[in-house]
Coordinates of C-alpha atoms in Angstrom, one line a residue:
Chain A
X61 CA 136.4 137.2 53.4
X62 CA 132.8 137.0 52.3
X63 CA 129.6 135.4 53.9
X64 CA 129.9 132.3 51.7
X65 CA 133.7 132.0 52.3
X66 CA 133.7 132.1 56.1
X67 CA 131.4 129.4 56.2
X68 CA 133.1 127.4 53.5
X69 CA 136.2 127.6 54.9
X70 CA 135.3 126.6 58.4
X71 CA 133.1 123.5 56.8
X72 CA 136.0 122.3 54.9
X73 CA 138.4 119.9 56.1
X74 CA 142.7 119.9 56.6
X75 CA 143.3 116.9 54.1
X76 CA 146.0 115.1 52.2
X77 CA 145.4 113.0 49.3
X78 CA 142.6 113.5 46.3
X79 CA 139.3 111.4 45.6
X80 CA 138.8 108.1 47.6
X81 CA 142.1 108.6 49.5
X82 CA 141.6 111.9 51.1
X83 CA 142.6 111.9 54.7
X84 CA 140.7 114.5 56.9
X85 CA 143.8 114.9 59.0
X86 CA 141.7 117.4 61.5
X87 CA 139.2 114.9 61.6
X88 CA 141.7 112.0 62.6
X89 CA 143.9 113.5 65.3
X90 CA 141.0 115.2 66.8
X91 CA 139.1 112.0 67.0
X92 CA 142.2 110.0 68.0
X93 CA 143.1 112.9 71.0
X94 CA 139.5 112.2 72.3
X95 CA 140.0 108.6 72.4
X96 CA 143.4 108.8 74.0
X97 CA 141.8 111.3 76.6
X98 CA 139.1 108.7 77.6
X99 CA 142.0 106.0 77.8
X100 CA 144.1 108.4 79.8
X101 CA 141.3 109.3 82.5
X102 CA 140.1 105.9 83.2
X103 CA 143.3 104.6 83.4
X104 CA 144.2 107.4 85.7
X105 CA 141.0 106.6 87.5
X106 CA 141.6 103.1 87.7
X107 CA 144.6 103.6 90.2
X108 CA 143.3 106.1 92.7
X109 CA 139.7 104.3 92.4
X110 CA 138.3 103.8 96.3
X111 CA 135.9 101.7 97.3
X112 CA 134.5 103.3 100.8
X113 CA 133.8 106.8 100.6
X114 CA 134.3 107.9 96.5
X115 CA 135.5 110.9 95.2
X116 CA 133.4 113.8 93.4
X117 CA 134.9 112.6 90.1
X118 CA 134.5 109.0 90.7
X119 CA 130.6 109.1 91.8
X120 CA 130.2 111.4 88.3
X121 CA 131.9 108.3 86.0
X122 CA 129.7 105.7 89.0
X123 CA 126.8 107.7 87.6
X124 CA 127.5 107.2 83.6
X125 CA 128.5 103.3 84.5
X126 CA 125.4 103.1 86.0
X127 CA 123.1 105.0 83.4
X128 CA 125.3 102.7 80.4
X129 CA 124.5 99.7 82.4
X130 CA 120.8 100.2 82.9
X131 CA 120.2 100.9 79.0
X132 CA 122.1 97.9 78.4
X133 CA 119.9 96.0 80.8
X134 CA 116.8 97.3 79.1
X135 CA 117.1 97.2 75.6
X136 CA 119.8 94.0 75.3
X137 CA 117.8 91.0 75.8
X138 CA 121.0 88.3 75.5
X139 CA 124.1 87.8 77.0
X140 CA 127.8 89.4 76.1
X141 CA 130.4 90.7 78.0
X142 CA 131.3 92.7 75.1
X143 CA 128.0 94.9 74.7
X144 CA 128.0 97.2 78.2
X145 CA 131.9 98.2 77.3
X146 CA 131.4 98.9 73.7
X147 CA 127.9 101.0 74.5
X148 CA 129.8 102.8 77.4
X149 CA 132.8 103.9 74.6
X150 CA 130.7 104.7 72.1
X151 CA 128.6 107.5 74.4
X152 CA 131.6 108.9 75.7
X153 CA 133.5 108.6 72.7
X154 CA 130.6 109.8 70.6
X155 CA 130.1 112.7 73.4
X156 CA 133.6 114.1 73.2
X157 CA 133.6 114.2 69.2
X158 CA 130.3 116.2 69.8
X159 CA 131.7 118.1 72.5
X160 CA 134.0 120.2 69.9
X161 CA 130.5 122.0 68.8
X162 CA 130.4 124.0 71.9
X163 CA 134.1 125.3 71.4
X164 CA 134.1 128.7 70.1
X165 CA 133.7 128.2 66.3
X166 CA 136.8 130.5 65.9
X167 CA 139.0 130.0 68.5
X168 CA 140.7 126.6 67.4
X169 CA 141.3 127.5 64.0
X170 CA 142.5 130.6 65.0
X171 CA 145.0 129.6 67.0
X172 CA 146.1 126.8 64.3
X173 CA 146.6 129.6 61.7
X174 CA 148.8 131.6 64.3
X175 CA 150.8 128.4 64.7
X176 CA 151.3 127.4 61.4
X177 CA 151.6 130.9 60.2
X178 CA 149.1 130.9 57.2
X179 CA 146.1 132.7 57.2
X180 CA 144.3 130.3 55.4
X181 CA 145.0 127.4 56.9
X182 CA 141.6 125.2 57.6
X183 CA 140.7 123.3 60.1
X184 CA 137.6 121.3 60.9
X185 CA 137.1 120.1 64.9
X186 CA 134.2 119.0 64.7
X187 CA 134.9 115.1 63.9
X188 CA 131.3 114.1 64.0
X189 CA 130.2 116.9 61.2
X190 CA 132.3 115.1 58.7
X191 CA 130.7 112.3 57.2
X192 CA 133.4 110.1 56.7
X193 CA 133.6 109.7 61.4
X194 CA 129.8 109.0 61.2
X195 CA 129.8 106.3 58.4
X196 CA 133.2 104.2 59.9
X197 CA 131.5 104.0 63.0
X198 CA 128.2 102.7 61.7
X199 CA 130.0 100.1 59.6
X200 CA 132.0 99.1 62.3
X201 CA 128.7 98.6 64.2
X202 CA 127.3 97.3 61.2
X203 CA 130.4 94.3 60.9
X204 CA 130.0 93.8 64.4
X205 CA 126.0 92.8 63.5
X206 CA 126.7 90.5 60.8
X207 CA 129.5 89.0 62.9
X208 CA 127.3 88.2 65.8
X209 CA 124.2 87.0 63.2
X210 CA 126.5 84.5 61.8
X211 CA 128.0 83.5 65.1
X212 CA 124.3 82.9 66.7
X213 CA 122.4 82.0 64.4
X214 CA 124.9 80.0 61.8
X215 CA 125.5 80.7 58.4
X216 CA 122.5 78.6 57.7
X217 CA 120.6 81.0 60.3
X218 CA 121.5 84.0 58.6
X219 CA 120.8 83.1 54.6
X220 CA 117.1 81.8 56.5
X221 CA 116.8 85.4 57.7
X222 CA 117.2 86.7 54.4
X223 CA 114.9 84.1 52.6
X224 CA 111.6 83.8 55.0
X225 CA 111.8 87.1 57.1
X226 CA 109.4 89.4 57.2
X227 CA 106.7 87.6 54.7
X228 CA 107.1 84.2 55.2
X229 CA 108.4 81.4 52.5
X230 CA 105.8 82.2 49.9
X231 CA 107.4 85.4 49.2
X232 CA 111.2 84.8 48.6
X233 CA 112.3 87.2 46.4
X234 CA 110.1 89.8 47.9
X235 CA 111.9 88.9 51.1
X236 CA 115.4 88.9 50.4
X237 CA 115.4 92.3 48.6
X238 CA 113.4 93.4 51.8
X239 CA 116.0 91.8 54.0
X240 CA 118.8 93.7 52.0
X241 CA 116.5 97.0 52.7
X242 CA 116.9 96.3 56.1
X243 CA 120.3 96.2 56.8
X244 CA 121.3 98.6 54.6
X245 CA 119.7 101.1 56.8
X246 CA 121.0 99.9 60.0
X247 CA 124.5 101.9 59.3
X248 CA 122.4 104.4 57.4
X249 CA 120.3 105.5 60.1
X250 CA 123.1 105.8 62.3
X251 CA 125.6 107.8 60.3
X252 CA 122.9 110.2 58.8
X253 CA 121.4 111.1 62.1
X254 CA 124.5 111.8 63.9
X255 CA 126.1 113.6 60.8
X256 CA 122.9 115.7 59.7
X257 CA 122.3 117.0 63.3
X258 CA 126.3 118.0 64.2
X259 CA 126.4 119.5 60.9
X260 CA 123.2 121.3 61.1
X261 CA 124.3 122.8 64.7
X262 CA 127.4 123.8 63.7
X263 CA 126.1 125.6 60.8
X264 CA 124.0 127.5 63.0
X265 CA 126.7 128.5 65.5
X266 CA 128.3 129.5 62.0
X267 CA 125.5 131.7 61.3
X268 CA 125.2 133.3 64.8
X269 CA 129.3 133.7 64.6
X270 CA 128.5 136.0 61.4
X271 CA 125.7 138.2 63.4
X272 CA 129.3 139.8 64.8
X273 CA 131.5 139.2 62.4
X274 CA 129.9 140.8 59.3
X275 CA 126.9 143.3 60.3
X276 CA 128.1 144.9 62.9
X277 CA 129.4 148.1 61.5
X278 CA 130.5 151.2 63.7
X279 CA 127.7 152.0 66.9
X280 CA 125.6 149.3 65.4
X281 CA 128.1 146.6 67.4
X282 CA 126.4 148.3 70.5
X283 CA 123.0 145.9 69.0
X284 CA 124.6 142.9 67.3
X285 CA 127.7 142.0 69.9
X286 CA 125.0 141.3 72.8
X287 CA 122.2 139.8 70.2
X288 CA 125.3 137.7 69.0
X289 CA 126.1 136.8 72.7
X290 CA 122.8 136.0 73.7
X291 CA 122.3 133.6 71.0
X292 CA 125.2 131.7 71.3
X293 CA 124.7 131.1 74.3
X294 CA 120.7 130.0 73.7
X295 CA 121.8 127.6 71.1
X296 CA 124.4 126.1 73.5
X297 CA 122.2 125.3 75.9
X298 CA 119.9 124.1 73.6
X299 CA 122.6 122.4 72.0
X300 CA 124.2 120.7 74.9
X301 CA 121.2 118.9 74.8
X302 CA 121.2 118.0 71.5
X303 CA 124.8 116.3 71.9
X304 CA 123.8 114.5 74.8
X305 CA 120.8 112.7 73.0
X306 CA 122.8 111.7 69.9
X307 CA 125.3 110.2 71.0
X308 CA 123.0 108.6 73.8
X309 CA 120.5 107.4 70.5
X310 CA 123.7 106.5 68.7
X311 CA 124.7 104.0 71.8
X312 CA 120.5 102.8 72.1
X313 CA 121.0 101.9 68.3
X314 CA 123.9 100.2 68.6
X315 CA 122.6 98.0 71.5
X316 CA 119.4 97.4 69.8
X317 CA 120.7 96.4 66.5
X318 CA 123.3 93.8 68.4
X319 CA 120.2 92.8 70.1
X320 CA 118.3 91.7 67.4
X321 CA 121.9 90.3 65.8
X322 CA 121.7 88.2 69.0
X323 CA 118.0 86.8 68.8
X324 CA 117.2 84.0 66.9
X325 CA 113.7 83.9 66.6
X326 CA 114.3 87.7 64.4
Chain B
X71 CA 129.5 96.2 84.1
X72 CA 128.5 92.5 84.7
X73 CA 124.8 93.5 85.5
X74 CA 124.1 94.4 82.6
X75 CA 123.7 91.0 81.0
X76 CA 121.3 89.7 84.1
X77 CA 118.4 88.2 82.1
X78 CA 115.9 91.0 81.5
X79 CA 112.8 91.8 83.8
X80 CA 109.3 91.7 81.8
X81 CA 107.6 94.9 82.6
X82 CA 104.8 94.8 85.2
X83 CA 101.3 96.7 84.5
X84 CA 102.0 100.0 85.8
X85 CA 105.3 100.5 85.6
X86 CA 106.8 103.1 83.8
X87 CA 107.9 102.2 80.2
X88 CA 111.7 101.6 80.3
X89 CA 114.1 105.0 79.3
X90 CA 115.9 103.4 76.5
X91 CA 112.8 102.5 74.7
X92 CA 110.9 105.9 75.0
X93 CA 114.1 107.5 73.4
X94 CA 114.5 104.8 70.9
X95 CA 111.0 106.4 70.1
X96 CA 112.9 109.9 69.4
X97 CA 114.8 108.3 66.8
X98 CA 111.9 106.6 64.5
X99 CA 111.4 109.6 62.2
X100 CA 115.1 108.6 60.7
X101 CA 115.2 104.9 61.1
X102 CA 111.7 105.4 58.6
X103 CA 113.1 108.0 56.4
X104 CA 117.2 105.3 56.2
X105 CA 114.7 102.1 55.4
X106 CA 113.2 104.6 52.6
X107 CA 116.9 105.6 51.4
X108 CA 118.2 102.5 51.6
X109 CA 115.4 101.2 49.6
X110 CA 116.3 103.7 46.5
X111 CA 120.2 102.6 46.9
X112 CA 119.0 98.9 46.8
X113 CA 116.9 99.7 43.8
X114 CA 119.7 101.6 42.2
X115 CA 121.9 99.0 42.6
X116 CA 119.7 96.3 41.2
X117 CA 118.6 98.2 38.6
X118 CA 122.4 98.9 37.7
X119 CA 122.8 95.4 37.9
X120 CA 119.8 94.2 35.7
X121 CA 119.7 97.4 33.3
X122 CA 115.8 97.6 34.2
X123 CA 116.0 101.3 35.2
X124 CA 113.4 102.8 36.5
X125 CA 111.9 99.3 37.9
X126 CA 113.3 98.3 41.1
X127 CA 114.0 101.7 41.6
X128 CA 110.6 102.4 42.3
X129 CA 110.1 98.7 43.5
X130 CA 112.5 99.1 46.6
X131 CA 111.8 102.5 47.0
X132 CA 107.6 101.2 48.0
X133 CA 109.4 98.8 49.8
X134 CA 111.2 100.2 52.2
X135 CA 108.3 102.6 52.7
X136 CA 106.7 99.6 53.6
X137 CA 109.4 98.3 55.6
X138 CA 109.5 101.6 57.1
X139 CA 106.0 102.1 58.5
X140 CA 106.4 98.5 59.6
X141 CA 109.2 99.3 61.6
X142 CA 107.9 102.2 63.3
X143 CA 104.7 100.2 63.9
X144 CA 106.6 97.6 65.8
X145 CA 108.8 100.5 67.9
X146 CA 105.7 102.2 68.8
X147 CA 103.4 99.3 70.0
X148 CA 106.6 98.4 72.5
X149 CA 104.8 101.3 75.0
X150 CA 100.9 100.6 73.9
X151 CA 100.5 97.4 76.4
X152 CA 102.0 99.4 79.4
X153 CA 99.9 102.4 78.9
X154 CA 96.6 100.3 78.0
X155 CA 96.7 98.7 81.2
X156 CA 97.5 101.7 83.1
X157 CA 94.3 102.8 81.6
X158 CA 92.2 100.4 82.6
X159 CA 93.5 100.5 86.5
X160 CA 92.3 104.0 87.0
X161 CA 89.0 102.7 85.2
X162 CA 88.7 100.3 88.1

């Protein structure tokens, strides 16, 4: 297998279906394993939760409740039960999808080829580097945002904000096309970031998985195995950073956006 | 969980600016670039709409530029006040 090959194959998805109704089936049990996992452990930790002296684990989720809660606080200026839990799945959520990056870029889809017993088998386990994660999560922040503009502000409310915001009522048509603008970026800036930034990374530990891979030839593996180590092990540290931040911009987003949803002077 | 929607504390002069704005900061280079995008799609869509290609095309596209450096604007000037006034304690 070529250059171009290796990193086609690991970039393309296990799917069913052709055109709009392809299902990314790697995409969707990976994502949907995550989620159960994050049900599982704080339903888990729901039982054995103490209230006097906590566990190690139980301070470490204490900590994340706490860091949620405080962005919450700062950048949500209403009131709704619903915002601190839907920021606080979101981070992890978004976290765990991310997550999959730092897994050897070989090892899963090695080990799904062995099981299913052909070589070419692909398999994608990265969900956030495929667009179509990204993009349902933003609209579904992005219904969420119209849902609470018309419940605040009225239907009346939110046709207003399209008519007289940002320019005033002497520029109406000017308005409402700038309006449109700025919604239509909401899910846009969400998805893209998220998407171009996991794909990007992964593309890299693609790269860095060839250094090995391809070049190394006879004694020259003496140079590239350790350059290829020390590398991958940069741009995971580097990269565990990088993780981190989007999904905790992804969660700011999200609360800022509902924010805004919820103020009726915007 | 249910602290989280105490009413909001207006920041004093001095105090640091709060986390979740400084790293909403990190993400203004693409909220600029989506209002730009979502301008062309807009102006795509209109244009498809009215037939008047290249018009609001180009139309949207200068105004989500606009929109744009508006928005960043507004994210940025959320941390001038705090600093400004932290400037003029040490002055005094």
């Amino acid at each position: 297998m070529g250059t171009v090959e290796y990193i086609q194959h690991h970039l393309t998805n296990n799917h069913i279906g052709e055109g709009f109704w392809t299902f990314n089936l790697d995409t969707i049990v990976v994502s949907l394993l995550l989620g159960a996992l994050i049900v599982f452990v704080a339903a888990r930790l729901g039982k054995q939760i103490e209230a006097g002296t906590p566990g190690g684990f139980q301070n470490f989720v204490e900590s994340i409740l706490e860091f949620v809660s405080t962005n919450v606080r700062d950048a949500f200026p209403g009131h709704n039960p619903l915002i601190a839990p839907l920021a606080l799945t979101i981070f992890l959520w978004v976290w765990l999808m991310n997550f999959m990056d730092l897994i050897p870029v070989d090892l899963l889809p090695y080990l799904y080829q062995l099981i299913t017993g052909d070589p070419h088998a692909h398999l994608k386990v990265v969900p956030t580097t495929d667009l179509n994660t990204t993009l349902a999560m933003a609209f579904s922040v992005f219904a969420l945002i119209v849902f609470y503009n018309i419940k605040i502000k009225g239907v009346g409310g939110f046709i207003k904000m399209f008519l007289f915001h940002p320019f005033g009522k002497f520029f109406v048509p000017v308005n409402i096309v700038m309006t449109l603008i700025e919604e239509v970026s909401k899910p846009l800036s969400l998805a893209l970031r998220l998407f171009g930034n996991m794909f990007a990374g992964e593309l890299v530990f693609l790269l860095i998985a060839l250094i090995g891979g391809t070049l190394a030839v006879g004694a020259a593996a003496l140079f590239w195995a350790p350059l290829q180590v020390l590398l991958d092990l940069g741009w995971l540290i580097f990269h565990l950073l990088v993780i981190t931040l989007q999904a905790f911009i992804f969660m700011v987003l999200t609360i800022v956006y509902l924010g805004m949803a919820h103020d009726e002077g915007h | 969980m249910s602290d989280s929607n105490k009413e909001p504390q207006k920041p004093k002069p001095g105090d640091a600016p709060k986390p979740a704005v400084n790293f909403l900061l990190m993400s203004a280079g693409s909220i600029f670039t989506s209002m730009i995008v979502a301008g062309f799609l807009v102006g795509y869509a209109l244009d498809q709409l009215f037939e008047t290609t290249p018009i609001f095309l180009l139309l949207c596209g200068l105004l989500g530029f606009i929109g744009g450096t508006q928005k960043v604007m507004r994210l940025s000037s959320k941390l001038d006040p705090v600093v400004e006034e932290k400037k003029d304690d040490q002055k005094s």
